[in-house]
Coordinates of N, CA and C and ligand atoms in Angstrom, one line a residue:
M1 N -40.7 -20.0 20.5 CA -40.2 -19.8 22.0 C -41.5 -20.0 22.6
K2 N -40.7 -20.7 24.1 CA -41.5 -21.2 24.9 C -42.3 -20.5 25.7
I3 N -43.7 -21.3 25.7 CA -44.9 -20.8 26.4 C -44.8 -19.8 27.1
T4 N -44.1 -20.4 27.9 CA -43.2 -19.7 29.5 C -42.5 -18.4 29.1
D5 N -42.1 -18.3 27.9 CA -41.2 -16.8 27.9 C -42.2 -15.8 27.5
I6 N -43.3 -16.4 26.7 CA -44.0 -15.4 26.0 C -45.3 -15.0 27.3
L7 N -45.0 -15.4 28.5 CA -46.2 -15.4 29.6 C -45.0 -14.3 30.3
R8 N -44.0 -14.7 30.3 CA -43.1 -13.8 31.6 C -43.3 -12.4 30.4
A9 N -43.1 -12.2 29.2 CA -42.9 -10.9 28.7 C -44.5 -10.1 28.7
E10 N -45.3 -11.2 29.3 CA -47.3 -10.4 28.9 C -46.7 -9.9 30.2
H11 N -46.2 -10.8 30.9 CA -46.2 -9.9 32.7 C -45.5 -8.3 32.4
S12 N -44.1 -8.0 31.3 CA -44.2 -6.9 31.6 C -44.3 -5.9 31.3
V13 N -45.0 -6.5 30.6 CA -45.7 -5.2 30.0 C -46.9 -4.9 30.8
F14 N -47.3 -6.3 31.4 CA -48.5 -5.5 32.3 C -47.8 -4.8 33.3
H15 N -46.6 -5.1 33.6 CA -45.9 -4.1 35.1 C -45.9 -2.4 34.8
N16 N -45.2 -2.8 33.0 CA -45.5 -1.2 32.8 C -46.9 -0.5 32.7
L17 N -47.9 -1.5 32.3 CA -48.9 -0.8 32.4 C -49.6 0.0 33.7
F18 N -49.4 -1.3 34.4 CA -49.6 -1.1 35.6 C -48.8 0.0 36.9
D19 N -47.9 0.2 36.6 CA -47.2 1.2 37.2 C -47.9 3.2 36.3
H20 N -47.9 2.7 35.0 CA -48.6 4.1 34.7 C -49.8 4.5 35.5
I21 N -50.8 3.3 35.6 CA -52.2 3.1 35.7 C -52.0 3.5 38.1
E22 N -50.9 3.4 38.2 CA -50.7 3.8 39.5 C -50.6 5.2 39.9
A23 N -49.9 5.2 39.0 CA -49.5 7.1 38.7 C -50.4 7.9 38.3
T24 N -51.7 7.3 37.4 CA -52.1 8.1 37.0 C -53.7 8.4 37.5
V25 N -54.5 7.2 38.4 CA -55.9 7.1 38.7 C -56.2 7.1 39.4
P26 N -54.9 8.2 41.0 CA -55.3 9.1 42.1 C -55.5 10.2 41.3
M27 N -55.3 10.8 40.4 CA -55.8 11.6 39.8 C -57.0 12.0 39.1
L28 N -57.8 11.1 38.6 CA -58.9 11.3 37.9 C -60.2 11.5 39.1
K29 N -60.6 12.1 38.4 CA -61.7 12.9 38.7 C -63.1 12.2 38.5
S30 N -63.5 11.0 37.3 CA -64.5 10.7 37.3 C -64.6 9.1 37.3
L31 N -65.8 8.9 37.6 CA -65.9 7.7 37.9 C -66.0 6.8 36.8
A32 N -66.4 7.0 36.0 CA -66.4 6.4 34.2 C -65.2 6.2 33.6
D33 N -64.1 7.4 34.0 CA -62.1 6.8 33.8 C -62.2 6.0 34.6
V34 N -62.3 5.7 35.8 CA -61.7 4.5 36.5 C -62.6 3.0 36.0
K35 N -63.5 3.0 35.6 CA -64.4 2.0 35.7 C -63.6 1.8 34.2
A36 N -63.2 2.8 33.2 CA -62.8 2.4 31.7 C -61.3 2.0 32.3
V37 N -60.9 2.6 33.6 CA -59.3 1.4 33.2 C -59.7 0.0 33.5
A38 N -60.6 -0.2 34.3 CA -60.9 -1.1 34.9 C -61.2 -2.3 34.5
V39 N -62.2 -2.1 32.7 CA -62.2 -2.8 31.5 C -61.2 -3.1 30.3
L40 N -60.4 -1.9 30.9 CA -59.1 -1.9 29.6 C -58.3 -3.2 30.2
I41 N -57.8 -3.4 31.7 CA -57.1 -4.2 32.3 C -58.2 -5.5 32.2
D42 N -58.7 -6.0 32.6 CA -59.5 -7.0 32.2 C -59.8 -7.5 30.7
K43 N -59.4 -6.8 29.3 CA -59.5 -7.0 28.3 C -58.3 -7.7 28.0
V44 N -57.3 -6.8 28.5 CA -55.7 -7.2 28.1 C -55.2 -8.6 29.3
M45 N -55.9 -9.2 30.3 CA -55.4 -9.7 31.4 C -56.4 -10.7 31.2
A46 N -57.4 -10.9 30.7 CA -57.9 -12.1 31.1 C -57.6 -13.6 29.9
P47 N -57.0 -12.9 28.6 CA -56.7 -14.0 27.9 C -55.2 -14.5 28.4
H48 N -54.8 -13.6 29.1 CA -53.5 -13.9 29.4 C -53.7 -15.1 30.8
S49 N -54.7 -14.9 31.0 CA -55.1 -16.0 32.4 C -55.6 -17.0 31.9
H50 N -56.6 -17.2 31.0 CA -57.4 -18.2 30.2 C -56.1 -19.2 29.9
T51 N -55.3 -18.9 28.9 CA -53.9 -19.7 28.7 C -53.7 -19.7 29.6
E52 N -53.0 -19.4 30.8 CA -52.7 -20.3 31.3 C -53.3 -21.2 32.5
D53 N -54.9 -21.3 32.6 CA -55.9 -21.8 33.1 C -55.7 -23.3 32.0
E54 N -55.8 -22.8 31.0 CA -55.9 -23.8 29.9 C -54.7 -24.8 29.8
L55 N -53.2 -24.3 29.8 CA -51.8 -24.9 30.1 C -51.5 -25.5 31.4
F56 N -51.7 -24.7 31.9 CA -51.1 -25.5 33.9 C -51.8 -26.1 34.6
I57 N -53.2 -26.1 34.4 CA -54.0 -26.7 35.9 C -54.0 -28.2 35.5
D58 N -54.4 -28.5 34.5 CA -54.4 -29.9 34.6 C -52.9 -30.7 34.4
P59 N -51.9 -30.1 33.3 CA -50.6 -31.2 33.7 C -50.3 -30.4 35.0
L60 N -50.3 -29.9 35.7 CA -49.7 -29.5 36.8 C -50.3 -29.7 37.6
E61 N -51.4 -30.4 38.2 CA -52.2 -30.5 39.1 C -51.3 -30.8 40.0
H62 N -50.8 -32.6 39.8 CA -50.2 -33.2 41.2 C -49.2 -32.2 42.1
C63 N -48.5 -31.3 40.5 CA -47.2 -30.6 41.9 C -48.0 -29.0 42.8
F64 N -49.0 -28.6 41.9 CA -49.8 -28.0 42.8 C -50.3 -28.5 44.2
D65 N -50.7 -29.9 44.1 CA -51.2 -30.5 45.1 C -50.2 -30.4 46.5
Q66 N -48.6 -30.7 45.9 CA -47.7 -30.8 46.7 C -46.8 -29.4 47.3
I67 N -47.5 -28.8 46.7 CA -47.1 -27.7 47.1 C -48.4 -26.9 48.1
G68 N -49.3 -27.6 47.6 CA -50.5 -27.1 48.5 C -50.9 -25.7 47.7
Q69 N -51.1 -25.7 46.2 CA -51.4 -24.5 45.9 C -52.6 -24.7 44.6
K70 N -52.8 -25.7 44.9 CA -54.1 -26.1 43.6 C -55.0 -25.6 43.5
E71 N -55.7 -25.2 44.7 CA -56.8 -23.9 44.5 C -56.7 -23.0 44.3
T72 N -55.2 -22.3 45.2 CA -55.1 -20.6 44.8 C -54.6 -20.1 42.9
F73 N -54.2 -21.0 42.6 CA -54.2 -20.6 41.2 C -54.9 -20.2 40.3
H74 N -55.7 -21.1 39.9 CA -57.0 -20.4 39.7 C -57.5 -19.6 40.2
Y75 N -58.1 -19.7 41.2 CA -58.6 -19.2 41.9 C -58.1 -17.8 42.7
E76 N -56.8 -17.3 42.1 CA -56.7 -15.7 42.1 C -57.1 -15.5 40.7
H77 N -57.2 -16.1 39.5 CA -57.5 -15.4 38.6 C -58.6 -15.1 38.6
E78 N -59.7 -15.8 39.6 CA -61.3 -15.7 39.5 C -61.3 -14.7 40.2
Q79 N -60.5 -13.8 41.7 CA -60.2 -12.7 42.3 C -60.1 -11.6 41.2
I80 N -59.1 -11.9 40.5 CA -59.1 -10.8 40.3 C -59.6 -10.7 39.0
E81 N -60.6 -11.3 38.2 CA -61.3 -11.0 37.3 C -63.1 -10.2 38.0
E82 N -63.2 -11.2 39.0 CA -64.2 -10.6 39.8 C -64.1 -9.2 40.3
T83 N -62.7 -9.0 41.3 CA -62.3 -7.2 41.7 C -63.1 -6.4 40.5
L84 N -62.5 -6.6 39.6 CA -62.4 -5.0 38.0 C -63.9 -5.6 38.1
V85 N -64.8 -6.8 38.1 CA -66.1 -6.6 38.0 C -66.9 -6.0 38.7
K86 N -66.0 -5.7 39.4 CA -66.9 -5.3 41.0 C -66.6 -3.2 41.1
V87 N -65.5 -3.1 40.3 CA -64.9 -1.6 40.1 C -65.9 -1.3 38.9
G88 N -66.1 -1.9 37.6 CA -67.5 -1.4 37.5 C -69.3 -0.6 38.0
R89 N -69.2 -1.8 39.2 CA -70.3 -1.8 39.7 C -70.0 -0.7 41.4
A90 N -68.7 0.1 41.1 CA -68.2 0.9 42.4 C -69.4 2.1 42.3
R91 N -70.0 2.6 43.6 CA -70.9 3.5 43.2 C -70.0 5.0 43.7
T92 N -69.0 5.1 44.3 CA -68.5 6.2 44.3 C -67.3 6.1 43.8
L93 N -66.6 7.4 44.0 CA -65.2 7.5 42.9 C -63.9 6.8 44.2
K94 N -64.5 7.4 45.5 CA -63.3 6.5 45.8 C -63.9 5.0 46.4
D95 N -64.4 4.6 46.0 CA -64.3 2.8 46.2 C -64.2 2.3 44.8
A96 N -63.8 3.0 43.9 CA -63.4 3.0 42.8 C -62.4 2.9 42.5
K97 N -61.4 3.5 43.3 CA -59.8 3.7 42.8 C -59.1 3.2 44.1
K98 N -60.1 2.9 45.2 CA -59.5 1.7 46.2 C -59.6 0.8 45.5
L99 N -60.8 -0.3 44.9 CA -60.4 -1.2 44.2 C -60.1 -1.5 43.0
L100 N -59.6 -0.4 42.6 CA -58.6 -0.9 40.8 C -57.5 -1.2 42.1
L101 N -57.1 -0.2 42.6 CA -55.3 0.3 43.1 C -55.1 -1.4 44.0
A102 N -56.0 -1.7 44.8 CA -55.8 -3.3 45.2 C -55.7 -4.3 44.1
V103 N -56.9 -4.2 43.2 CA -56.8 -5.3 42.4 C -55.2 -5.8 41.5
I104 N -54.4 -4.3 41.1 CA -53.7 -3.6 40.7 C -52.2 -4.4 42.0
A105 N -52.4 -4.2 43.1 CA -51.5 -4.6 43.8 C -51.2 -6.6 44.0
A106 N -52.7 -7.2 43.7 CA -53.0 -8.4 44.3 C -52.4 -8.9 42.8
S107 N -52.5 -8.7 41.0 CA -52.2 -8.6 40.5 C -50.6 -8.4 40.2
R108 N -50.2 -7.6 40.9 CA -47.9 -8.1 41.0 C -48.1 -8.7 41.8
K109 N -48.2 -9.4 42.8 CA -48.2 -10.4 43.9 C -47.9 -11.9 43.2
H110 N -49.2 -12.2 42.7 CA -49.8 -13.2 41.8 C -49.1 -13.8 40.3
F111 N -48.3 -12.2 40.0 CA -47.5 -12.5 39.2 C -46.0 -13.1 39.7
E112 N -46.0 -12.5 40.5 CA -44.4 -12.5 41.2 C -44.1 -14.3 41.3
K113 N -45.4 -14.5 41.9 CA -45.8 -16.3 42.5 C -45.4 -17.2 41.1
E114 N -46.1 -16.4 40.3 CA -46.2 -17.5 38.9 C -44.8 -17.7 38.8
E115 N -44.0 -16.4 38.7 CA -42.7 -16.2 37.6 C -42.0 -16.9 39.1
R116 N -42.0 -17.3 40.2 CA -41.3 -17.9 41.2 C -41.1 -19.1 41.4
I117 N -42.4 -19.6 41.1 CA -43.1 -21.0 41.4 C -43.5 -22.0 40.1
V118 N -44.5 -20.9 39.3 CA -45.3 -22.0 38.6 C -44.1 -21.9 37.0
F119 N -43.9 -21.2 36.9 CA -43.3 -21.2 35.3 C -42.0 -22.0 35.4
P120 N -41.3 -22.0 36.4 CA -39.8 -22.6 36.6 C -40.5 -24.0 37.0
M121 N -41.6 -24.6 37.7 CA -42.2 -25.7 37.7 C -42.8 -26.5 36.4
A122 N -43.5 -25.6 35.5 CA -44.1 -25.9 34.3 C -42.6 -26.2 33.4
E123 N -41.6 -25.4 33.2 CA -40.6 -26.2 32.4 C -39.8 -26.7 33.2
N124 N -40.1 -27.3 34.4 CA -39.5 -28.5 35.0 C -40.1 -30.3 34.6
I125 N -41.5 -29.7 34.7 CA -42.3 -30.9 34.3 C -42.9 -31.2 33.2
L126 N -43.3 -30.3 32.0 CA -43.3 -30.2 30.4 C -42.1 -30.0 29.7
K127 N -42.1 -31.4 28.5 CA -40.7 -31.1 27.7 C -41.5 -29.9 27.1
A128 N -39.6 -29.5 27.0 CA -39.1 -28.3 26.0 C -39.8 -28.5 24.9
K129 N -39.8 -29.8 23.8 CA -41.1 -29.5 22.9 C -42.4 -29.4 23.0
T130 N -42.7 -29.3 24.2 CA -44.2 -29.3 24.7 C -44.9 -27.4 25.1
L131 N -43.4 -27.2 25.5 CA -43.7 -26.2 25.5 C -43.3 -24.8 24.4
T132 N -42.3 -25.3 23.4 CA -42.3 -24.6 22.2 C -43.3 -24.6 21.2
D133 N -44.4 -25.9 21.6 CA -45.3 -26.4 20.3 C -46.3 -25.5 20.8
L134 N -46.5 -24.8 22.5 CA -47.9 -24.4 22.6 C -47.4 -23.0 22.4
G135 N -45.9 -22.7 22.7 CA -45.8 -21.2 22.0 C -46.0 -20.9 21.0
D136 N -46.2 -21.7 20.3 CA -46.8 -21.8 18.8 C -47.5 -21.7 18.6
K137 N -48.8 -22.5 18.9 CA -49.9 -22.2 19.2 C -50.5 -21.4 19.4
W138 N -50.1 -20.4 20.7 CA -50.4 -19.2 21.1 C -49.5 -18.1 19.9
M139 N -49.1 -18.4 19.1 CA -48.3 -17.3 18.2 C -49.4 -17.3 17.1
K140 N -50.4 -18.8 16.8 CA -50.5 -18.6 15.8 C -52.5 -18.1 15.7
R141 N -52.7 -18.4 17.1 CA -54.0 -17.2 17.3 C -53.8 -16.3 17.4
R142 N -53.0 -15.6 18.2 CA -52.2 -14.0 17.8 C -52.3 -13.8 16.2
K143 N -52.2 -14.2 15.8 CA -52.1 -13.7 14.1 C -53.7 -14.4 13.3
S144 N -54.4 -15.1 14.2 CA -55.4 -15.5 13.4 C -56.9 -14.5 13.7
R145 N -56.2 -13.5 14.8 CA -57.7 -12.7 15.1 C -57.2 -11.6 14.5
Ligands
LIG1 FE1 -51.8 -15.7 35.9
LIG2 FE1 -49.7 -14.7 34.5

């Protein structure tokens, strides 16, 4: 399986998770519960973002450059992680919810951009064999955990 297809499949799982979180977070009554949701999002998304960073930043650098996206790709991953940390530091329930819902909206936008621009670009530039080799590597890493 191509690594880009694996990443797309992960996006669809995250979208389902986000739908659920957006529907339930407004009802949460405790700050600790909102923070726990932020930790959960970080745990599931960080390995995904790190895989993308490892995979795409170097080989696709010149392409990102051409479309003026060189800084934004990695920067958005950092922004998402930092905002999740901020949820953990929030003092009020209202602030925590606001930050959490904002980071979910930002993540959806980020995914949309990857699906529309980054993954097709990777599929154009990297050889089909490279994409499936990376996919195999990803599968092995999962199994060895
Ligand atoms: Fe990403
Ligand atoms: Fe992604």
